[in-house]
PDB file of C-alpha atoms in Angstrom:
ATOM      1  CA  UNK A 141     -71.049 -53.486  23.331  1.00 80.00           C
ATOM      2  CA  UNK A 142     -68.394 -54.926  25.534  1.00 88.00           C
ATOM      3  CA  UNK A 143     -65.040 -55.761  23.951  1.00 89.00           C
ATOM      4  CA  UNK A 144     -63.646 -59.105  23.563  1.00 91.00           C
ATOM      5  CA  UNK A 145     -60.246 -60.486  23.540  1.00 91.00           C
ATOM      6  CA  UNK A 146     -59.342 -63.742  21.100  1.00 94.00           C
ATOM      7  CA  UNK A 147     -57.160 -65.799  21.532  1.00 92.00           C
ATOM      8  CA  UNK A 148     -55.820 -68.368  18.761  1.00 94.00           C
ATOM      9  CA  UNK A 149     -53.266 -71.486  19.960  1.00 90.00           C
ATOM     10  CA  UNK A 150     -51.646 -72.971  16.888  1.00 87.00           C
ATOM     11  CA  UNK A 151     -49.659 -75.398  19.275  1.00 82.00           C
ATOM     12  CA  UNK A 152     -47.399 -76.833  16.092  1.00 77.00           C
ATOM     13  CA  UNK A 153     -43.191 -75.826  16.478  1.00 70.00           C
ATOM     14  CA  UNK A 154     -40.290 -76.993  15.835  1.00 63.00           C
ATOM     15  CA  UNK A 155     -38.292 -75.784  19.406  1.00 59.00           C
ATOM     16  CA  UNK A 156     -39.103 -76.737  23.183  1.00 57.00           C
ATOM     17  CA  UNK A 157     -38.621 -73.191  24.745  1.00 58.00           C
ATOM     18  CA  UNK A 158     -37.977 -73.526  28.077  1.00 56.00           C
ATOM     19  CA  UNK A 159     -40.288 -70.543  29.144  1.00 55.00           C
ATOM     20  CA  UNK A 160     -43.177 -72.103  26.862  1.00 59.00           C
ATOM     21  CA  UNK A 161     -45.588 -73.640  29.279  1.00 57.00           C
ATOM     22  CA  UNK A 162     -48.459 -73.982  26.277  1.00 56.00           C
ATOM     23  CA  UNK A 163     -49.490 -77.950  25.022  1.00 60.00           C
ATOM     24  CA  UNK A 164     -46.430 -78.592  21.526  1.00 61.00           C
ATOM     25  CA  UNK A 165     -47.692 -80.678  19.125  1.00 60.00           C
ATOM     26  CA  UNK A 166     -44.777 -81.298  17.200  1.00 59.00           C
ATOM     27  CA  UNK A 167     -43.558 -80.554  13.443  1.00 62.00           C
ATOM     28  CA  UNK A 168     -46.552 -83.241  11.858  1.00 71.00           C
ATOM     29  CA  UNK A 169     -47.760 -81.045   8.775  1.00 74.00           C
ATOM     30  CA  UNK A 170     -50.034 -83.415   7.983  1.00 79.00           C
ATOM     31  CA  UNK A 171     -51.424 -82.939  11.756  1.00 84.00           C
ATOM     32  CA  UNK A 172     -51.087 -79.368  11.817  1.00 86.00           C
ATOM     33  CA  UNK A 173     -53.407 -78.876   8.415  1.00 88.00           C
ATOM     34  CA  UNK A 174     -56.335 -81.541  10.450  1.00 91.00           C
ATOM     35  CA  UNK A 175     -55.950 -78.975  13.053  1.00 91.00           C
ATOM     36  CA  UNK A 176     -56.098 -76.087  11.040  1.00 91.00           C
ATOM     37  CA  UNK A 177     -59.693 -77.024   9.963  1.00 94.00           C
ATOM     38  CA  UNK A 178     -60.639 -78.213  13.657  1.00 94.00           C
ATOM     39  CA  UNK A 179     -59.970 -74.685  14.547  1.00 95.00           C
ATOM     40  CA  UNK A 180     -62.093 -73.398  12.026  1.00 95.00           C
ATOM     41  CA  UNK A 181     -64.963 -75.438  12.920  1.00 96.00           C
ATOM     42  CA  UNK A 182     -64.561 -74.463  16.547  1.00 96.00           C
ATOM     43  CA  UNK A 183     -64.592 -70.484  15.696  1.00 96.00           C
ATOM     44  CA  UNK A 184     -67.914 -70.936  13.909  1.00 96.00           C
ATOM     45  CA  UNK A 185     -69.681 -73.379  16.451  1.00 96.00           C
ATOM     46  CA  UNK A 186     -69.157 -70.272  18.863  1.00 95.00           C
ATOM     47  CA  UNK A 187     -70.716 -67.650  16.234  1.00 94.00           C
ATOM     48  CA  UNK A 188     -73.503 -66.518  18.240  1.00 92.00           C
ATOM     49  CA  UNK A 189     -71.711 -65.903  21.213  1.00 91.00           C
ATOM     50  CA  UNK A 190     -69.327 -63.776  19.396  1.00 92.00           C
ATOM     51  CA  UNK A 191     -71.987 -61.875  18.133  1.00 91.00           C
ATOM     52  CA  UNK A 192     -72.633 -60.545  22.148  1.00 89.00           C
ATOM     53  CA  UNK A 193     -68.760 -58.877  21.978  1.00 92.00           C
ATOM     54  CA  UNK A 194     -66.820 -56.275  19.935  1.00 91.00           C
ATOM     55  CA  UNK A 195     -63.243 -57.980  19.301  1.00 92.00           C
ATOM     56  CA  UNK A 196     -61.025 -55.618  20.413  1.00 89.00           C
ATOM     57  CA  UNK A 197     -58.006 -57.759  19.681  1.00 89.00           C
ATOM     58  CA  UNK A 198     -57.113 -61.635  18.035  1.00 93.00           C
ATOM     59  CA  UNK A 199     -53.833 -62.829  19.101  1.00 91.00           C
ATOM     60  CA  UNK A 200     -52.400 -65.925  17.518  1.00 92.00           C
ATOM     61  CA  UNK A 201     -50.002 -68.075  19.045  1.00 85.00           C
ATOM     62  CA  UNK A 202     -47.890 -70.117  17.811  1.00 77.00           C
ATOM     63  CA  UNK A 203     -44.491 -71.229  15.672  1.00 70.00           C
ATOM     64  CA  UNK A 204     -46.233 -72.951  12.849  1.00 74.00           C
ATOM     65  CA  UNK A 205     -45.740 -70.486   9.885  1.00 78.00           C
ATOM     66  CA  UNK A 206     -42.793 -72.137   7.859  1.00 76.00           C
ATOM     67  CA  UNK A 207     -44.299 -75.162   8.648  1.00 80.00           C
ATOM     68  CA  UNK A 208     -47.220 -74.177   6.386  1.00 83.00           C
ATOM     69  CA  UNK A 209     -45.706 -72.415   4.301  1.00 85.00           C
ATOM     70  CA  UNK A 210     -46.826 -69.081   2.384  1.00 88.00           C
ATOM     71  CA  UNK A 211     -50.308 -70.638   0.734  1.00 90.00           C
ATOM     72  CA  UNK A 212     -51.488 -72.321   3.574  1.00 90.00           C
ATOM     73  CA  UNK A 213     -50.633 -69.251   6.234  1.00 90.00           C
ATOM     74  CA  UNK A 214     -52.522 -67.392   3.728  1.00 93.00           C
ATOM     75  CA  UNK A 215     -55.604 -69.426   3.376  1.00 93.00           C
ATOM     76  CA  UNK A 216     -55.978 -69.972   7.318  1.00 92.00           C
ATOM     77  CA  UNK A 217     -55.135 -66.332   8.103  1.00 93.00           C
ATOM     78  CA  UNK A 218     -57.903 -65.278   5.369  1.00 94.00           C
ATOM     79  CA  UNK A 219     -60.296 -67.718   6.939  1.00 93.00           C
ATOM     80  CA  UNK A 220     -59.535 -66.447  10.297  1.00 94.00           C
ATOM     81  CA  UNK A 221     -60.489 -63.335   8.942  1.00 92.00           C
ATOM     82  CA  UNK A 222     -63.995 -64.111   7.742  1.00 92.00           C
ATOM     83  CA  UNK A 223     -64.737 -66.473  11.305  1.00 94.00           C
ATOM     84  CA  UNK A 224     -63.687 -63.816  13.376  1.00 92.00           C
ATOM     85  CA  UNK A 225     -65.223 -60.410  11.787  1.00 82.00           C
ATOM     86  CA  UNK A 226     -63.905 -57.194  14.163  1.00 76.00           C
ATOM     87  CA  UNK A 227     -64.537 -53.546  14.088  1.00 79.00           C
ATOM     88  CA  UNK A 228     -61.946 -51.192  12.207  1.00 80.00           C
ATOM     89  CA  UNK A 229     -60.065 -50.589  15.235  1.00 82.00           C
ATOM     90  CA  UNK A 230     -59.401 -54.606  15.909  1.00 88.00           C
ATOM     91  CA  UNK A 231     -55.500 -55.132  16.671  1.00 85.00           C
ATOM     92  CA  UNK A 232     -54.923 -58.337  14.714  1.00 90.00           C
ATOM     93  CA  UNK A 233     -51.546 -59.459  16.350  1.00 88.00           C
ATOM     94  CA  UNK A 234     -49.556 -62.937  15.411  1.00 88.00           C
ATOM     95  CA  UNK A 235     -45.993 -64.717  17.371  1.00 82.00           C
ATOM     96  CA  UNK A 236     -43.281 -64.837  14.865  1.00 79.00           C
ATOM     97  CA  UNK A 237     -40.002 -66.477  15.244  1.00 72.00           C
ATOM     98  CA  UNK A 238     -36.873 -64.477  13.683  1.00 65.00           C
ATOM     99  CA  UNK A 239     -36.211 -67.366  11.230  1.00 63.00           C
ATOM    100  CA  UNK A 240     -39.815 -67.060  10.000  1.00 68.00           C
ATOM    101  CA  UNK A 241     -39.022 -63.303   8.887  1.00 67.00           C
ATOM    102  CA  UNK A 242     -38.654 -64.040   5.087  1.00 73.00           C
ATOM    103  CA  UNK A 243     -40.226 -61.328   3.084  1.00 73.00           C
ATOM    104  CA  UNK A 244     -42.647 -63.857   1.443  1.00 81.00           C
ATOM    105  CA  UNK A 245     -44.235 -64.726   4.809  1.00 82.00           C
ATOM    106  CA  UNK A 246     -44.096 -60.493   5.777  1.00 79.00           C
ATOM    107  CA  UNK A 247     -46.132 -59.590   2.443  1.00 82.00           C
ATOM    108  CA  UNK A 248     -48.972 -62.584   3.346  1.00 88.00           C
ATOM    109  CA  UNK A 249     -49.007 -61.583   7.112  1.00 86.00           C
ATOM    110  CA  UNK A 250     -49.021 -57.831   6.752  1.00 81.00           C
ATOM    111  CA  UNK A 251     -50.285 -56.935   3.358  1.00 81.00           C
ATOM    112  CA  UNK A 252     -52.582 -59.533   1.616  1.00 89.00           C
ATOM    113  CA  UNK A 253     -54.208 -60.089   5.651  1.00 90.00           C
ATOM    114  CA  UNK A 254     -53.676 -56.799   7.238  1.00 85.00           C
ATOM    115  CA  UNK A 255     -52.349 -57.948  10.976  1.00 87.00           C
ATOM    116  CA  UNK A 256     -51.530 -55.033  12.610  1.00 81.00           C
ATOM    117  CA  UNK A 257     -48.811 -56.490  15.312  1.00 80.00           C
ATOM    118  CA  UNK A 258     -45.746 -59.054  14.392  1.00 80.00           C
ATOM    119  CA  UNK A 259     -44.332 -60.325  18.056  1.00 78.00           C
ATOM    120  CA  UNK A 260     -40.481 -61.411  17.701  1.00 74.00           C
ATOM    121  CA  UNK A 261     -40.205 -63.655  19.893  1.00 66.00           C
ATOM    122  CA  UNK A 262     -36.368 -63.764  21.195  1.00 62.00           C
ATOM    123  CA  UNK A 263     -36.893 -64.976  24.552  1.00 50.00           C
ATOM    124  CA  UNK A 264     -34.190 -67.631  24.636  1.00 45.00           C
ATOM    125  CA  UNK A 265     -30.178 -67.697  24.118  1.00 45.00           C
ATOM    126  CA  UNK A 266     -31.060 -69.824  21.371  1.00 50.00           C
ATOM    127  CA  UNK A 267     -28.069 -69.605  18.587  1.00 50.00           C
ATOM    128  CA  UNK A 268     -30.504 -70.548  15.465  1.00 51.00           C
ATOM    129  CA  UNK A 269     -32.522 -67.520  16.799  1.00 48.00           C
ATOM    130  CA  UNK A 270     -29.949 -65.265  16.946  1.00 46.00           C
ATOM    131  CA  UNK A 271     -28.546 -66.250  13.857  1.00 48.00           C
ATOM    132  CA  UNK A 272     -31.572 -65.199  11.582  1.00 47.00           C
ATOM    133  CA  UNK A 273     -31.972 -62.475  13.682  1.00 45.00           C
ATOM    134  CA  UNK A 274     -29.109 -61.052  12.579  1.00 44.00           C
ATOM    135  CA  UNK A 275     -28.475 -62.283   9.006  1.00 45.00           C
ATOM    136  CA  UNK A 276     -26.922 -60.327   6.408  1.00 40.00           C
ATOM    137  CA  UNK A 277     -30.667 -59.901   4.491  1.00 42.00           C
ATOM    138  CA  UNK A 278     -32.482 -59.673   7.767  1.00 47.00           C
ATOM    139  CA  UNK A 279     -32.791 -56.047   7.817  1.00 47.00           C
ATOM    140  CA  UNK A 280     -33.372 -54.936   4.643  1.00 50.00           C
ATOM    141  CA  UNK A 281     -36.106 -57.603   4.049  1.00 49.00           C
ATOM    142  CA  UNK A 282     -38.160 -56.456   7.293  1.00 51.00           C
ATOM    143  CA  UNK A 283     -37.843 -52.935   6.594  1.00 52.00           C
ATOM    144  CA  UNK A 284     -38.589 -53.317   2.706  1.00 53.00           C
ATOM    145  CA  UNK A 285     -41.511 -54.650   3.173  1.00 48.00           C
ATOM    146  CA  UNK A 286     -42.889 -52.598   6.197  1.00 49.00           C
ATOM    147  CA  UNK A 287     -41.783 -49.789   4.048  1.00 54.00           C
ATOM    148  CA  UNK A 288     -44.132 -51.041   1.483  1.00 49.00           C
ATOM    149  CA  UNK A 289     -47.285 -50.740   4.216  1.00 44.00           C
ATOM    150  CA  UNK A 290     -47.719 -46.917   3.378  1.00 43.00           C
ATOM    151  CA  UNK A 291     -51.621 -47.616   3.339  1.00 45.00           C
ATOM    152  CA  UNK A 292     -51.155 -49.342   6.471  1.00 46.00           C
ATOM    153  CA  UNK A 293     -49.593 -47.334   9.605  1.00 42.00           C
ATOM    154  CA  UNK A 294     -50.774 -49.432  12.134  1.00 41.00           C
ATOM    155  CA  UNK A 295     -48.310 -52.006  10.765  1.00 50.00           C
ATOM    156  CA  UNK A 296     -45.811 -52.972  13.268  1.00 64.00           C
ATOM    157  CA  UNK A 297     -42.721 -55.117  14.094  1.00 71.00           C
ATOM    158  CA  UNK A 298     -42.331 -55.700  18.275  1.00 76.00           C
ATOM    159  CA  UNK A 299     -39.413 -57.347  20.031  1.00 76.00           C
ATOM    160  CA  UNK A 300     -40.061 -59.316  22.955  1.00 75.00           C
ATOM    161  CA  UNK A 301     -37.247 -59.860  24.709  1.00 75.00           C
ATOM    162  CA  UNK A 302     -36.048 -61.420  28.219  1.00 73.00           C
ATOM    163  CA  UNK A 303     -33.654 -60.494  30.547  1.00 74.00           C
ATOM    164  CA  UNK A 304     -31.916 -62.945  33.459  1.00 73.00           C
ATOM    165  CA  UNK A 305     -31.408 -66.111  30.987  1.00 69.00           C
ATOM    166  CA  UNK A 306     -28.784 -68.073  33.059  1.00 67.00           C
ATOM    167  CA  UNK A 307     -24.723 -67.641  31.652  1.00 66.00           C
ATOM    168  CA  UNK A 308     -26.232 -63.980  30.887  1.00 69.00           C
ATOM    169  CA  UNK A 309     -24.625 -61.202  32.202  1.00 76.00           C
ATOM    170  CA  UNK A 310     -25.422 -57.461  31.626  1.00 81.00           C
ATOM    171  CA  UNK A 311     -22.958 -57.159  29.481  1.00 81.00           C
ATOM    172  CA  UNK A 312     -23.921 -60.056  27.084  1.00 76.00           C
ATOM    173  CA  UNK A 313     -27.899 -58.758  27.318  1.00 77.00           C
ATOM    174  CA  UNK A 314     -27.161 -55.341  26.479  1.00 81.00           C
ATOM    175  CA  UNK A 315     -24.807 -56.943  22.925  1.00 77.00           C
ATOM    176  CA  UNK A 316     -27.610 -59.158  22.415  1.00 74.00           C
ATOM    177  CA  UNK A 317     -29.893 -55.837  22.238  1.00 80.00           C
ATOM    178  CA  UNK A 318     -27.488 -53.950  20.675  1.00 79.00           C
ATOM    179  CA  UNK A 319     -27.634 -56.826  17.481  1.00 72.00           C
ATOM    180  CA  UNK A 320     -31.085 -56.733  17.759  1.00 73.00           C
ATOM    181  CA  UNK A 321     -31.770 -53.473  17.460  1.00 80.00           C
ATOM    182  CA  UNK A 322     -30.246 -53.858  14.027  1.00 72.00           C
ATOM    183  CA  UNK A 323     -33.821 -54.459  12.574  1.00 69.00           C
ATOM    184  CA  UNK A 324     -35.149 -51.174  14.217  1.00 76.00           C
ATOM    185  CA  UNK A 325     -38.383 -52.807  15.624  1.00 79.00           C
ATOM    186  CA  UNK A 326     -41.136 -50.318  16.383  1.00 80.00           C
ATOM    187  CA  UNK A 327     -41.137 -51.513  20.256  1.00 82.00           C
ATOM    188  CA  UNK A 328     -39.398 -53.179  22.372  1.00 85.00           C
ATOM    189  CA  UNK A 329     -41.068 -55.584  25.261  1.00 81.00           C
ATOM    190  CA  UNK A 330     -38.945 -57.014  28.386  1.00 81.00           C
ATOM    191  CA  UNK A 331     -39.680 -59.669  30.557  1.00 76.00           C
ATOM    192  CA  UNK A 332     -38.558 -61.426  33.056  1.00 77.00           C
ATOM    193  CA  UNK A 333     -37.487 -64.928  32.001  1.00 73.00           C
ATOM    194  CA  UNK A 334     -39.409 -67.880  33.419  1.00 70.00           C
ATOM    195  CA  UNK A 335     -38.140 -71.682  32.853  1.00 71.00           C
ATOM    196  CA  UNK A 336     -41.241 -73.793  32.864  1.00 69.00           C
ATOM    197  CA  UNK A 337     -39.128 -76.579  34.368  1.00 69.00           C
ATOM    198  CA  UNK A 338     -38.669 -75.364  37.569  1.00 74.00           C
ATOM    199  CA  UNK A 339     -41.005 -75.714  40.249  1.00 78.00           C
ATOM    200  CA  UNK A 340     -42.877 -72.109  41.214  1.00 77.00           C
ATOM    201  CA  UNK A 341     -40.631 -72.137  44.793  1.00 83.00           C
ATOM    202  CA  UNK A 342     -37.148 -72.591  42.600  1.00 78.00           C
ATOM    203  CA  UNK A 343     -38.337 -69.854  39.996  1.00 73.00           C
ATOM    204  CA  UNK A 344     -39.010 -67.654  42.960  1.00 78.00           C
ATOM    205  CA  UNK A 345     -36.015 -68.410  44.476  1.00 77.00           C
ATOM    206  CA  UNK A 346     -34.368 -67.810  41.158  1.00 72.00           C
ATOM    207  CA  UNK A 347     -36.179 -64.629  40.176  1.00 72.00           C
ATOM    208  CA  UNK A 348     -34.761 -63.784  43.802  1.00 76.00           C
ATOM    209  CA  UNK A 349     -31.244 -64.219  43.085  1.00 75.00           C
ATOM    210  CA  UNK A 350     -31.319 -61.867  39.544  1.00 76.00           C
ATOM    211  CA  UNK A 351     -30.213 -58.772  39.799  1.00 81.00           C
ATOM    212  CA  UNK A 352     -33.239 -57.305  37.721  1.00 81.00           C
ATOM    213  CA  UNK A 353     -32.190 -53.477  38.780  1.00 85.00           C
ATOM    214  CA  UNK A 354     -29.174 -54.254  36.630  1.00 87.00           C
ATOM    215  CA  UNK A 355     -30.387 -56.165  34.209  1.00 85.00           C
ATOM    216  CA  UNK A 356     -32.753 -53.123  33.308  1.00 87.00           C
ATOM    217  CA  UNK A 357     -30.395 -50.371  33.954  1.00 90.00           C
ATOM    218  CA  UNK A 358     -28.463 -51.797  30.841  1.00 89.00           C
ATOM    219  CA  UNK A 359     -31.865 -51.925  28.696  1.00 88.00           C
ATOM    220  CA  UNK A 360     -32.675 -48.713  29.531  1.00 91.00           C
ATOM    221  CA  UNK A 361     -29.553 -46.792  29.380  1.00 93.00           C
ATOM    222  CA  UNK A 362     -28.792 -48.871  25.541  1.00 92.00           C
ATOM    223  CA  UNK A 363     -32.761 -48.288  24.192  1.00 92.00           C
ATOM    224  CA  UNK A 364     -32.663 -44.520  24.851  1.00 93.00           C
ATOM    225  CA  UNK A 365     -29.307 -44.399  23.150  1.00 94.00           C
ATOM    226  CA  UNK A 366     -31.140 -45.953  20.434  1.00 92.00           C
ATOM    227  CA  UNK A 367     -33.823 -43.730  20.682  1.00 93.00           C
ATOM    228  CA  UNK A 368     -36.820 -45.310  22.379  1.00 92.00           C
ATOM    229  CA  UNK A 369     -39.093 -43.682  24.817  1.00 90.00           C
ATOM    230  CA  UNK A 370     -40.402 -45.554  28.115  1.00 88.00           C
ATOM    231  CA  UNK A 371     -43.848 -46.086  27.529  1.00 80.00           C
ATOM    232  CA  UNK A 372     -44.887 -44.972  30.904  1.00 73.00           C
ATOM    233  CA  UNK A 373     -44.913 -47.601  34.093  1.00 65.00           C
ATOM    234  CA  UNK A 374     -44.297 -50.558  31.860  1.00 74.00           C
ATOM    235  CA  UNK A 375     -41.175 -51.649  30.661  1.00 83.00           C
ATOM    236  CA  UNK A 376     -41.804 -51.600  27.039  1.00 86.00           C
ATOM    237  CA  UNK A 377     -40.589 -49.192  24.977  1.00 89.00           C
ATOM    238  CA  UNK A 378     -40.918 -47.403  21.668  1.00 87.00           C
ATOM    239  CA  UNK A 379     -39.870 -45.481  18.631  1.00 86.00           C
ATOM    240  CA  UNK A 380     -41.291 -41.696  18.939  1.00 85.00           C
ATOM    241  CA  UNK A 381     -45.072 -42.173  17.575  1.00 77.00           C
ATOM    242  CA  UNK A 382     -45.182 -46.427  17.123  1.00 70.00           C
ATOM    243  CA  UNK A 383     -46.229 -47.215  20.568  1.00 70.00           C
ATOM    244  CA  UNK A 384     -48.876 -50.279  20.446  1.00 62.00           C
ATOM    245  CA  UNK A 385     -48.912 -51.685  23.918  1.00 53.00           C
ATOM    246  CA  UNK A 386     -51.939 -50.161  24.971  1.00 50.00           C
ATOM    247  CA  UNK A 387     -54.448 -53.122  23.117  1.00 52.00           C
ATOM    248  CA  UNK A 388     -51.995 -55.768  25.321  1.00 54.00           C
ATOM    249  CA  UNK A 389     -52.553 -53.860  28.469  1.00 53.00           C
ATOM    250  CA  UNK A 390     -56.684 -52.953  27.753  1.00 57.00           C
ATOM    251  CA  UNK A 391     -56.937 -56.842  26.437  1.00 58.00           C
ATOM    252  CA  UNK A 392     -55.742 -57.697  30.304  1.00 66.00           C
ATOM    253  CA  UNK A 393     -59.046 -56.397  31.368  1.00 78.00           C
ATOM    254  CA  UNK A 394     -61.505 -57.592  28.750  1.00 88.00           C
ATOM    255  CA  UNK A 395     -63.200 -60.998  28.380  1.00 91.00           C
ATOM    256  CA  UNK A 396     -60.908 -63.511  26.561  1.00 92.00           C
ATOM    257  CA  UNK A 397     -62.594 -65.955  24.616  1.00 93.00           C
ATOM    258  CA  UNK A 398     -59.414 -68.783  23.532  1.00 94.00           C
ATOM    259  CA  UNK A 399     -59.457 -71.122  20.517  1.00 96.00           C
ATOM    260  CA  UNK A 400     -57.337 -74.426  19.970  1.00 93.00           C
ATOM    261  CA  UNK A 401     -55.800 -77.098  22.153  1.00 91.00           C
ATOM    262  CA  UNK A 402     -55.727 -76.072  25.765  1.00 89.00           C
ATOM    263  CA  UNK A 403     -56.983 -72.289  25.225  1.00 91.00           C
ATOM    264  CA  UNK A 404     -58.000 -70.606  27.873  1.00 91.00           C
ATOM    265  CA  UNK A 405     -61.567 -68.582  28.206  1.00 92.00           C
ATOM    266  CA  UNK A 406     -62.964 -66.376  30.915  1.00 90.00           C
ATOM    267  CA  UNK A 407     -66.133 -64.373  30.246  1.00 87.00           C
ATOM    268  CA  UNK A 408     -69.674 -64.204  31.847  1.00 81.00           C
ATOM    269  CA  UNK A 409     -68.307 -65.332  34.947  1.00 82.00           C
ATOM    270  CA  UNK A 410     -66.913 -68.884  34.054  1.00 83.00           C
ATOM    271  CA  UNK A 411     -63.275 -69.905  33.575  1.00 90.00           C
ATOM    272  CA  UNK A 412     -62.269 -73.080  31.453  1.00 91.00           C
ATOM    273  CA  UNK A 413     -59.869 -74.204  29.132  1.00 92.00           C
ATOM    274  CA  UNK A 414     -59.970 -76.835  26.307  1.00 93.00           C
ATOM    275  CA  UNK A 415     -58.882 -79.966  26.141  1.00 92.00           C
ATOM    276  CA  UNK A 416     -54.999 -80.838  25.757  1.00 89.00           C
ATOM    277  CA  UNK A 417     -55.872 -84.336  24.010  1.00 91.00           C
ATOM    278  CA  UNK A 418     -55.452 -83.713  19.927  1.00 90.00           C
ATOM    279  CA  UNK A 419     -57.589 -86.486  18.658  1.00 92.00           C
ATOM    280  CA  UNK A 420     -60.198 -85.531  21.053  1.00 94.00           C
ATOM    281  CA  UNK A 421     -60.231 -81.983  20.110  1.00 94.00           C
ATOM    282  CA  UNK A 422     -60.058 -83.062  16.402  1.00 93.00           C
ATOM    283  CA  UNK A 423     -62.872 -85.176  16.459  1.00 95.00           C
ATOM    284  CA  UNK A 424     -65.336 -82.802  18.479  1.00 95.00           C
ATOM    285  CA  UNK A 425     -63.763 -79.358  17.825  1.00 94.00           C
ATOM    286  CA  UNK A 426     -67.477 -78.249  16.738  1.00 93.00           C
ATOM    287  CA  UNK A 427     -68.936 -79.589  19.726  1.00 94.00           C
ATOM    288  CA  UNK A 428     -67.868 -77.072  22.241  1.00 92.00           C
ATOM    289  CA  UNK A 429     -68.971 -78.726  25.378  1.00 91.00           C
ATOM    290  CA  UNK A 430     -67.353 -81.843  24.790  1.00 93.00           C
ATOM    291  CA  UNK A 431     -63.800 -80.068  24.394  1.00 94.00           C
ATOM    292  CA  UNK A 432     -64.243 -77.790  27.349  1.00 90.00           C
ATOM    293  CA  UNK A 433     -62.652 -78.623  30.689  1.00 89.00           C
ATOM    294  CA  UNK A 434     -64.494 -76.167  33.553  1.00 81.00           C
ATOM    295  CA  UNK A 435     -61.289 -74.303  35.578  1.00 70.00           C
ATOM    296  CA  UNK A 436     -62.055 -75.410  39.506  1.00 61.00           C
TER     297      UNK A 436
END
């Protein structure tokens, strides 16, 4: 049976990342929970064509955790669960922000749901980011409760971090890394980063002007010293024996089938995406045709 990628967009945050090019609905709870059951009723109107695929991998995105706080994360991420049943080898893999790293939300997340991926998202110079990144408790309260995962080694923490923001040097990347390694995630992602207000020939032009050889000479030399491995061509890299890149890198090359305001699909030879218009997708998010918007 052919594997299947999912993707989940929970479009609700309370930032306006300049590399985010996704449709942001906003801090509305009240929204966000009318959503939340949309969603739902989208995931089972495409039942049978989920039954055709293996889900090799469900990737939510999104900033909307404190937002619904601990009993409502847990009820959509259980319901998730019973909408979207994978194989024991699914990667269940969610977007966190580092202020969203309480060890409430951890123990709902990674024990009473069993994802097997949290993304940190650091991918601006944001100061609130950095901030509960590197709070006093930070540290302790990831790795107490990972440490708590014993029946659960496929548990993971990830860092995904960019290099070339503007006003950062090499210098000020590689202390940024250096605080950030203070959690001891189990990988570490780079990228390059992308502002979504620039035009594609200025973020060329841009991308142009970084000196990325630099940028990752820094990376590289500080993650080894840390004692992370190069996970072969990409520039991820990992703690000896926690490597989990390779569902991100397979998921590339299987079918994606995408829930939620504007997610994308492309399987069987079609490409569309759904539409960006919230009361439209609220009323009709059961009716699949009438929220899809075919990819020219």
């Amino acid at each position: 049976m052919e594997k299947l990628a999912v993707n989940i967009r929970v479009p609700f945050c309370r930032g306006n990342c300049v590399h985010c090019d996704g449709v942001r609905c906003g801090q509305n709870v009240g929204y966000l929970h009318r959503y939340r059951r949309a969603l739902e009723r989208e995931i089972a109107a495409a039942a049978e064509e989920l039954a055709g695929y293996q889900i090799g991998c469900v990737h939510i995105q999104g900033d909307a955790f404190q937002l619904l706080g601990p009993g409502a994360l847990d009820d959509m991420l259980k319901g998730l669960r019973r909408l979207l049943p994978g194989q024991p080898d699914t990667q269940w893999v969610a977007d966190v922000m580092p202020d969203e790293l309480s060890e409430e939300f951890l123990h709902v997340m990674l024990k009473r749901n069993g994802l097997d991926r949290l993304q940190l998202q650091l991918l601006t110079d944001d100061a609130r980011q950095l901030r509960a990144l590197h709070g006093p408790c930070t540290a302790n309260i990831i790795q107490g409760a990972l440490k708590r995962l014993g029946d659960k080694p496929l548990a993971c923490l990830d860092l995904v971090l960019a290099a070339g923001i503007p006003g950062q040097g090499e210098a000020e990347l590689g202390d940024t890394l250096v605080r950030a390694l203070q959690i001891r995630p189990q990988q570490v992602s780079v990228l390059r980063f992308h502002d979504n207000r620039l035009d594609a020939a200025r973020q060329r032009a841009y991308a142009e002007e970084t000196d990325w050889g630099a940028y990752l000479a820094v990376l590289t030399q500080t993650l080894q010293a840390a004692g992370y491995l190069r996970a072969g061509t990409s520039w991820t890299f990992a703690l000896p024996g926690r490597l989990r890149v390779e569902c991100t890198q397979q998921a590339r090359k299987w079918p994606v089938m995408g829930f939620g305001l504007g997610a994308y699909t492309a399987m069987e030879g079609m490409a569309y995406h759904n539409t960006t218009d919230y009361a439209l997708y609220v009323e009709h998010a059961g009716e699949l045709e009438k929220i899809a918007v075919l990819d020219e």
